[in-house]
Short mmCIF file of C-alpha atoms in Angstrom, two decimals:
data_model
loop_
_atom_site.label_atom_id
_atom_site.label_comp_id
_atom_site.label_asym_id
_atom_site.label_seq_id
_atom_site.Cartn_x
_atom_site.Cartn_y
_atom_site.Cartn_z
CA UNK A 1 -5.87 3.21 -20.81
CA UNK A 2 -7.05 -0.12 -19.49
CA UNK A 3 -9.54 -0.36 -16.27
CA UNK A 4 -7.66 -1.91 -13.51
CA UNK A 5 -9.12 -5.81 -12.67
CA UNK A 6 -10.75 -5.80 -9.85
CA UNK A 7 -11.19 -9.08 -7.51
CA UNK A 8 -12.41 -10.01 -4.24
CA UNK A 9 -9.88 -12.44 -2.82
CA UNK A 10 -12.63 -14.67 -1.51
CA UNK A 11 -13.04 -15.40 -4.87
CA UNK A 12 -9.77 -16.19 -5.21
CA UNK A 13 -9.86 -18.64 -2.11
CA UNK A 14 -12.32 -20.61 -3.85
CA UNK A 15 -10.86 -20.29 -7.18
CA UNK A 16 -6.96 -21.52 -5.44
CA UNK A 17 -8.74 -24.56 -3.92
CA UNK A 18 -10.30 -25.94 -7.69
CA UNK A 19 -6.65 -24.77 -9.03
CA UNK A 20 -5.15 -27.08 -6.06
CA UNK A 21 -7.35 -30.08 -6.57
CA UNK A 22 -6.82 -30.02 -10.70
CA UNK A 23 -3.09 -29.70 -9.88
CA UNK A 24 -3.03 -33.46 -8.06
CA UNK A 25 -3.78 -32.20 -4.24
CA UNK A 26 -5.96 -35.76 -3.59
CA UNK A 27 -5.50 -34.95 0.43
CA UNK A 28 -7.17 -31.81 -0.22
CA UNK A 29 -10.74 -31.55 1.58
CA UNK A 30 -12.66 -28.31 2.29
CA UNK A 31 -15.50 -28.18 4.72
CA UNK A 32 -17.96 -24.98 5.34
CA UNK A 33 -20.86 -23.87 7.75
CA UNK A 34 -23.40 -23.30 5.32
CA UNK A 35 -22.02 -20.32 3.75
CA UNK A 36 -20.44 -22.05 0.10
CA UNK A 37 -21.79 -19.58 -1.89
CA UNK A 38 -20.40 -16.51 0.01
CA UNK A 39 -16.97 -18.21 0.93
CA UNK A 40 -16.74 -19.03 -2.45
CA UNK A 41 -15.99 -22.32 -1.36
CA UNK A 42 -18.96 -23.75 -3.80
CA UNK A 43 -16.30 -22.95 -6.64
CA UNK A 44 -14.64 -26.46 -5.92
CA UNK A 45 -17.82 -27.98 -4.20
CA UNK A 46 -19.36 -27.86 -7.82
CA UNK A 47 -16.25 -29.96 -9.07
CA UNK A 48 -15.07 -32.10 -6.09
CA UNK A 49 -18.83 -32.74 -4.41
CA UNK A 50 -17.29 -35.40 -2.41
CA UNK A 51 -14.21 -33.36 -0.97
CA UNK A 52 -16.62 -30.66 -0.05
CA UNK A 53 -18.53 -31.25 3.27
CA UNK A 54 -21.11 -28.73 4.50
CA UNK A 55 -20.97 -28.71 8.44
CA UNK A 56 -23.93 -26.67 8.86
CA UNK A 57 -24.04 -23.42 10.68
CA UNK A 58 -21.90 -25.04 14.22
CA UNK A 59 -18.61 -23.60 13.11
CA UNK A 60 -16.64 -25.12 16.41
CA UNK A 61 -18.11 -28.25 14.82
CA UNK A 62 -16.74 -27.75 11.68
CA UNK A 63 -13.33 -26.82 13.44
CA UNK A 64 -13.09 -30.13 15.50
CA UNK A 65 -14.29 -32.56 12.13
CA UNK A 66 -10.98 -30.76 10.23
CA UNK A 67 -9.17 -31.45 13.07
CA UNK A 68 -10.43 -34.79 13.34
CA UNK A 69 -9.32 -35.30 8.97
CA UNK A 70 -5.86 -33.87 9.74
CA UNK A 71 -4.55 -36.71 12.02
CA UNK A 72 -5.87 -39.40 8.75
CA UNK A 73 -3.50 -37.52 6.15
CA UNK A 74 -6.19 -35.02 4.69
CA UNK A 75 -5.13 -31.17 4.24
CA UNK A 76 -8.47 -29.35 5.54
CA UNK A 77 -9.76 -25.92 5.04
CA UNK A 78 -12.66 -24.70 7.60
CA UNK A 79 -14.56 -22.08 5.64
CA UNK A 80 -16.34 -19.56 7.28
CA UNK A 81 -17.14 -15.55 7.76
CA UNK A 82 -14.01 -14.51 9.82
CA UNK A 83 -16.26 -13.55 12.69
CA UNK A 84 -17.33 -16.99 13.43
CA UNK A 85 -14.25 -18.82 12.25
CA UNK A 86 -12.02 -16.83 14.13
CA UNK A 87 -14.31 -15.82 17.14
CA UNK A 88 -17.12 -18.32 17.31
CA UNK A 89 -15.00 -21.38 17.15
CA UNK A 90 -11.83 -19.79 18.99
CA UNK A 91 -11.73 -21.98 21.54
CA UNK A 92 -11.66 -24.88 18.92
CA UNK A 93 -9.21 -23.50 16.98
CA UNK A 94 -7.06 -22.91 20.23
CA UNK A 95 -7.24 -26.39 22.06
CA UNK A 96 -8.27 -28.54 19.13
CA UNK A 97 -5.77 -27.28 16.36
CA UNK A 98 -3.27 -24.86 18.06
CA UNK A 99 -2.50 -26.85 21.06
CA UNK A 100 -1.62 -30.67 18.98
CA UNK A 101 0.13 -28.17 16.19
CA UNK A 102 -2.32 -29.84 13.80
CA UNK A 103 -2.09 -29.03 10.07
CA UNK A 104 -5.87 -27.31 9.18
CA UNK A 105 -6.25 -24.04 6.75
CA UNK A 106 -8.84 -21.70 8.52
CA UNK A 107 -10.18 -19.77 5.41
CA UNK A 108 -11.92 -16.76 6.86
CA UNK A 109 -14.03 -14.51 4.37
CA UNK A 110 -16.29 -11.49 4.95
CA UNK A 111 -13.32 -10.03 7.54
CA UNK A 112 -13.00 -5.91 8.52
CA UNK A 113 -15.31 -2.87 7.79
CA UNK A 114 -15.99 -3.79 4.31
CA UNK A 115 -18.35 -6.82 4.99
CA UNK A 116 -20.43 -3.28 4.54
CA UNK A 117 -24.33 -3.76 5.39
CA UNK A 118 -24.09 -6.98 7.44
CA UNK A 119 -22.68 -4.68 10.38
CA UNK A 120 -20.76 -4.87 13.62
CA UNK A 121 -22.44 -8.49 14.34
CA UNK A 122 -20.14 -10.07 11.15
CA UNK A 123 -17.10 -7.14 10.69
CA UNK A 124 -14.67 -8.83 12.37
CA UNK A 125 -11.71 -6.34 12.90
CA UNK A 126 -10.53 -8.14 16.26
CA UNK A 127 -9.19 -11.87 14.01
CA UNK A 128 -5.61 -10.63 13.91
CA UNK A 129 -5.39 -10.37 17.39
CA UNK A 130 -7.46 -14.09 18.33
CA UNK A 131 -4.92 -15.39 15.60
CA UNK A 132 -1.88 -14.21 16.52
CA UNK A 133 -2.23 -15.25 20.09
CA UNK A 134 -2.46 -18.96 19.06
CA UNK A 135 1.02 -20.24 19.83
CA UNK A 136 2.36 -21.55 16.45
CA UNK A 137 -0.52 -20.14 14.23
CA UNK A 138 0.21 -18.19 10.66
CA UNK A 139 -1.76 -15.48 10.26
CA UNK A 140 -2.11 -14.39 6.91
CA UNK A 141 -4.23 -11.39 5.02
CA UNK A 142 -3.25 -11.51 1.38
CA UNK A 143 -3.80 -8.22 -0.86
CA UNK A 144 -5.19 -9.04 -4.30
CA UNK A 145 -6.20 -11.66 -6.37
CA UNK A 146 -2.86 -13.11 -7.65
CA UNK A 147 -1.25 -13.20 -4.06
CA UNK A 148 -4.25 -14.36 -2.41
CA UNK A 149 -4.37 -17.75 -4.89
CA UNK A 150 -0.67 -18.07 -3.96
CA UNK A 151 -1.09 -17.67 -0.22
CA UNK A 152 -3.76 -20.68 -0.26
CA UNK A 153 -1.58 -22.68 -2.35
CA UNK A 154 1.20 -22.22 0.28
CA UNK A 155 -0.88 -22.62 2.88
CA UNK A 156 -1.57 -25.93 1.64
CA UNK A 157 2.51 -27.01 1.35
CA UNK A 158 3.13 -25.45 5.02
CA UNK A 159 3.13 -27.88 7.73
CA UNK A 160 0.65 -26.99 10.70
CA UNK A 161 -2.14 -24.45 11.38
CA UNK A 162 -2.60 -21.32 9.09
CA UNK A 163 -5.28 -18.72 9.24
CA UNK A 164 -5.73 -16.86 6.00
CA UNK A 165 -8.14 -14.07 5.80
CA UNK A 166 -10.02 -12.77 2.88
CA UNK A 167 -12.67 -10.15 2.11
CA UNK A 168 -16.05 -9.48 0.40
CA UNK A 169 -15.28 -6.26 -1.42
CA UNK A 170 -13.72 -6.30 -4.79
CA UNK A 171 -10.24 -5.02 -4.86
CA UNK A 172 -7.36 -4.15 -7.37
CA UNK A 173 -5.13 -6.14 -8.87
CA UNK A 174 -1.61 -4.88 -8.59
CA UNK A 175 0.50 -7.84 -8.48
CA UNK A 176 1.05 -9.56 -12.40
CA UNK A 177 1.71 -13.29 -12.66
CA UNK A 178 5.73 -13.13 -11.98
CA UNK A 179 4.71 -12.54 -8.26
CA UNK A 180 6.13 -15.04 -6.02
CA UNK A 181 4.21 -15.12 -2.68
CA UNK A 182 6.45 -16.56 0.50
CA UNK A 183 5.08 -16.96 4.20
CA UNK A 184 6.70 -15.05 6.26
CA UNK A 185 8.14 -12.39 3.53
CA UNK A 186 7.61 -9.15 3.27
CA UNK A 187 7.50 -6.89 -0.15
CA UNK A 188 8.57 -3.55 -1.57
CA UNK A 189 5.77 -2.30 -3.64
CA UNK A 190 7.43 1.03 -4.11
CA UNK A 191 11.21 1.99 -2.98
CA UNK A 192 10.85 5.27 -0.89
CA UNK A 193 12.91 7.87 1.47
CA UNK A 194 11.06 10.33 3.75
CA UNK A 195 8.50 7.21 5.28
CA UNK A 196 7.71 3.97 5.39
CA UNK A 197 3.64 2.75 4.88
CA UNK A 198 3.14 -0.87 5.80
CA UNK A 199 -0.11 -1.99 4.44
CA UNK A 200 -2.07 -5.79 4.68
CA UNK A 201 -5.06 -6.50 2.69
CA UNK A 202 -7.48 -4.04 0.81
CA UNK A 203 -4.93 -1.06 2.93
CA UNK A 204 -2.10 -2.08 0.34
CA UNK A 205 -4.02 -0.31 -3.30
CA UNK A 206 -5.36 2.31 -0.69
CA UNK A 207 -1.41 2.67 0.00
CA UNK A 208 -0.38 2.38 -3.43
CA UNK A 209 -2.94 5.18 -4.25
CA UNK A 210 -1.79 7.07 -1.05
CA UNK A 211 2.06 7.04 -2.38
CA UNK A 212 1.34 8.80 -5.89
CA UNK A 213 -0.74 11.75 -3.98
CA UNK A 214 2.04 12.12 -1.87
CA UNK A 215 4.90 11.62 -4.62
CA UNK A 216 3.12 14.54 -5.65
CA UNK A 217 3.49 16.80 -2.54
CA UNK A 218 7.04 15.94 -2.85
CA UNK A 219 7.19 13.14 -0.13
CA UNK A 220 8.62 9.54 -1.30
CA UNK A 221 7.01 6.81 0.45
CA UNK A 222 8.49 3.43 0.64
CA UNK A 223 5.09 1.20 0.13
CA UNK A 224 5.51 -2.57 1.87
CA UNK A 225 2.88 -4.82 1.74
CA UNK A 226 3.32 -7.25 4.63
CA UNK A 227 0.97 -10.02 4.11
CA UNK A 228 2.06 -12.54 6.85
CA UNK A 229 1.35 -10.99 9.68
CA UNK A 230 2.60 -13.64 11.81
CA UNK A 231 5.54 -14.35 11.21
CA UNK A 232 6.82 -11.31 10.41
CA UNK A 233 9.03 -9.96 8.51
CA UNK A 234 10.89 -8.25 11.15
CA UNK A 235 14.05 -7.75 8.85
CA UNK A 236 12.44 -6.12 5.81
CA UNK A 237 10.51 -3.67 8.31
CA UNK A 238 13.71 -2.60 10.62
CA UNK A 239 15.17 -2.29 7.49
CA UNK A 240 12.78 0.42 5.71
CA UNK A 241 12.92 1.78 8.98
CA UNK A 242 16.32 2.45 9.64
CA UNK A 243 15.89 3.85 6.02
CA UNK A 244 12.89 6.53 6.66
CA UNK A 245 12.98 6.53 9.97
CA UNK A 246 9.31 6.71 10.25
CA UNK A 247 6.61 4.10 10.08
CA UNK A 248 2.87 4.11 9.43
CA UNK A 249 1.09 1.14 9.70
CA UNK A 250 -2.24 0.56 7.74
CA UNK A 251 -5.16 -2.35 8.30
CA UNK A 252 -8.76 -3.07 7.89
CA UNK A 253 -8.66 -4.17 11.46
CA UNK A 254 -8.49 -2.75 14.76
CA UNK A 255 -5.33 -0.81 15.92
CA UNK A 256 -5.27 -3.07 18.77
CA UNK A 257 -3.13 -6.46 18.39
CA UNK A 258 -2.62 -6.73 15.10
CA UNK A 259 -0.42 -5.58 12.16
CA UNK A 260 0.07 -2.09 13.49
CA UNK A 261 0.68 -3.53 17.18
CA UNK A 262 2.93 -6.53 14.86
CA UNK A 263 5.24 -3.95 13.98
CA UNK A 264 5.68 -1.46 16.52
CA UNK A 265 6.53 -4.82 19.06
CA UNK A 266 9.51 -5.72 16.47
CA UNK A 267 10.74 -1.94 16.22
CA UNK A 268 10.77 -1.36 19.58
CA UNK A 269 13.00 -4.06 19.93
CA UNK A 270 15.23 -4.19 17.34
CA UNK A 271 14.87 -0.40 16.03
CA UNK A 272 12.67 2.35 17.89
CA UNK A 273 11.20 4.41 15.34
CA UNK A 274 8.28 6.95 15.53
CA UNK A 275 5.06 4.66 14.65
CA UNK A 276 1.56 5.89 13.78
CA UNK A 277 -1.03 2.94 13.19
CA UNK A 278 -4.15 3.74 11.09
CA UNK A 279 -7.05 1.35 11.43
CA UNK A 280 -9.93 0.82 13.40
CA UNK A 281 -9.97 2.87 16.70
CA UNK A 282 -10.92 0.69 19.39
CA UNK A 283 -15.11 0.76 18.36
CA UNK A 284 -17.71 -1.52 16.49
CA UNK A 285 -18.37 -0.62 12.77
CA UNK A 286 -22.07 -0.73 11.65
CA UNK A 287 -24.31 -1.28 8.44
CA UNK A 288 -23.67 0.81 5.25
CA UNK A 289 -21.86 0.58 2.14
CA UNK A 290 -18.62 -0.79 2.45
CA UNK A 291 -16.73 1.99 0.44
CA UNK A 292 -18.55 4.57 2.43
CA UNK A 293 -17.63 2.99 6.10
CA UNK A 294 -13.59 2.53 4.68
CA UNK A 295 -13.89 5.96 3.89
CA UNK A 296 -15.47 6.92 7.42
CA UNK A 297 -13.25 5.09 9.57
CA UNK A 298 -10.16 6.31 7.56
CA UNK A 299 -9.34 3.90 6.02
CA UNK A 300 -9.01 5.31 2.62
CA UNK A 301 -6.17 6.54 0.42
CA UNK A 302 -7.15 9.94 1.81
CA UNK A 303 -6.72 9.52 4.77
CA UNK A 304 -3.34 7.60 4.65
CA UNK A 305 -2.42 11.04 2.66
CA UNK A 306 -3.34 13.01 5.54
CA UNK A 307 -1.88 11.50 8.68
CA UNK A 308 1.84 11.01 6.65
CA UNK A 309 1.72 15.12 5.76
CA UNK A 310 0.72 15.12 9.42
CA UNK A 311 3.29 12.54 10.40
CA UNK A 312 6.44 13.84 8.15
CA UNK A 313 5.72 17.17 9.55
#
């Protein structure tokens, strides 16, 4: 039996920008605060030189200069750690891209838990929430490598601001090249009955993993893998709700204002259901191997095992 590939989808942000510049994308320019080698953004720096510009570690800097190459015609993408893209330059973001609507890519690497020994100062499980408050903003946190190339390539076609968030740990790849990524759409991983598990990120093969334990205690979970977070897809979740008729929610970010807080917002609504939201309970993370700290903050295929016995019980 074949290993599974494993990718870390800020490789595949830097890998999606070369792909987009070879495929005729001459608008296409990517800045970065002196990080190019860990936002992988030195992928396309080492074959478009002058589309790359290195703004040096002032991230709202960086944020205002894209802002500034949007209004000429040029597609940017800030590159940064999410901690500093999405919380240092916030206030950038919100008055300098947000308010005017303007169309800048905010690639945001080294997000959640798994940054690992770096600690609390760079795991940034609070980017969801910044994000999402930004009237107009898409918020996206892509699962693997195949879908994370696709959601930077979309990125690029959408018109106006787009956060997409990637991470430093290598992950699975589940999805084959037949995929078709869409903002703002949902997907079935794996058709199920007795409850739903809606996953983002590195939480969807800890899902996926999750589901064939529990197949195995004779409980069928319907797997969704939501990887717009904002918009989102409200139908595909009332309707593997109204199907189960319970919902866990699973994220390598905190439980507060984000995918979990996404979804229980839109059933509440449109279709109370029973919600439980695994992810990171209201405290800082802090240094140690990144598979260790998933595992100790739960969030771990485990774990998801646990609270749906718990749940469906």
């Amino acid at each position: 039996m074949s290993e599974v590939k494993c990718v870390a989808t800020r490789d595949s942000y830097g890998t999606a920008l070369k792909e987009l510049a070879a495929e005729g994308a001459d608008n296409l320019v990517v800045l970065d605060a002196d990080l190019s080698a860990a936002t992988k953004t030195g992928i396309f720096k080492k074959e478009y030189p002058n589309r790359h510009i290195n703004c040096g570690i002032a991230e709202a800097n960086m944020v205002c200069v894209a802002a500034g190459l949007s209004t000429m015609g040029l597609v940017p993408f800030a590159s940064s750690f999410a901690m500093f893209a999405a919380g240092r330059a916030f206030e950038q973001i919100r008055n300098s891209i947000g308010y005017p609507h303007l169309n800048v890519k905010i690639g945001a690497t080294h997000a959640g838990i798994s940054v690992g020994e770096d600690g609390a100062s760079h795991q940034c499980c609070e980017d969801f929430a910044l994000m999402r408050a930004i009237p107009g903003m898409v918020v996206i946190c892509p699962a693997d490598d195949v879908e994370a190339k696709q959601a930077v390539k979309a990125a690029y076609k959408y018109e106006g601001p787009v956060y997409l968030r990637f991470g430093r740990l290598a992950v699975p790849v589940f999805h084959d090249e037949s995929y078709k990524f869409e903002i703002g759409k949902g997907e079935v991983v794996k058709e199920g009955t007795d409850v739903t598990i809606i996953a983002n990120g590195l939480m969807v093969a800890e899902a996926i993993e999750a589901g064939k334990a529990l197949e195995a205690d004779g409980i069928n979970a319907e797997i969704i893998n939501i990887a717009t977070i904002k918009p989102l897809d409200e139908e595909l979740v009332v309707a593997s709700a109204k199907k189960t008729g319970k919902v866990i929610t699973v994220e390598e970010h905190s439980i507060i204002g984000g995918l979990g807080e996404a979804v229980c917002s839109c059933l509440s609504e449109k279709c109370p259901t029973p919600v439980k939201r695994i992810g990171v309970n209201d405290e800082f993370g802090h240094s140690g191997p990144a598979k260790d700290l998933l595992k100790q903050f739960g969030l771990s295929a485990e774990n998801i095992v646990k609270v749906t016995k718990e749940f469906v019980k």
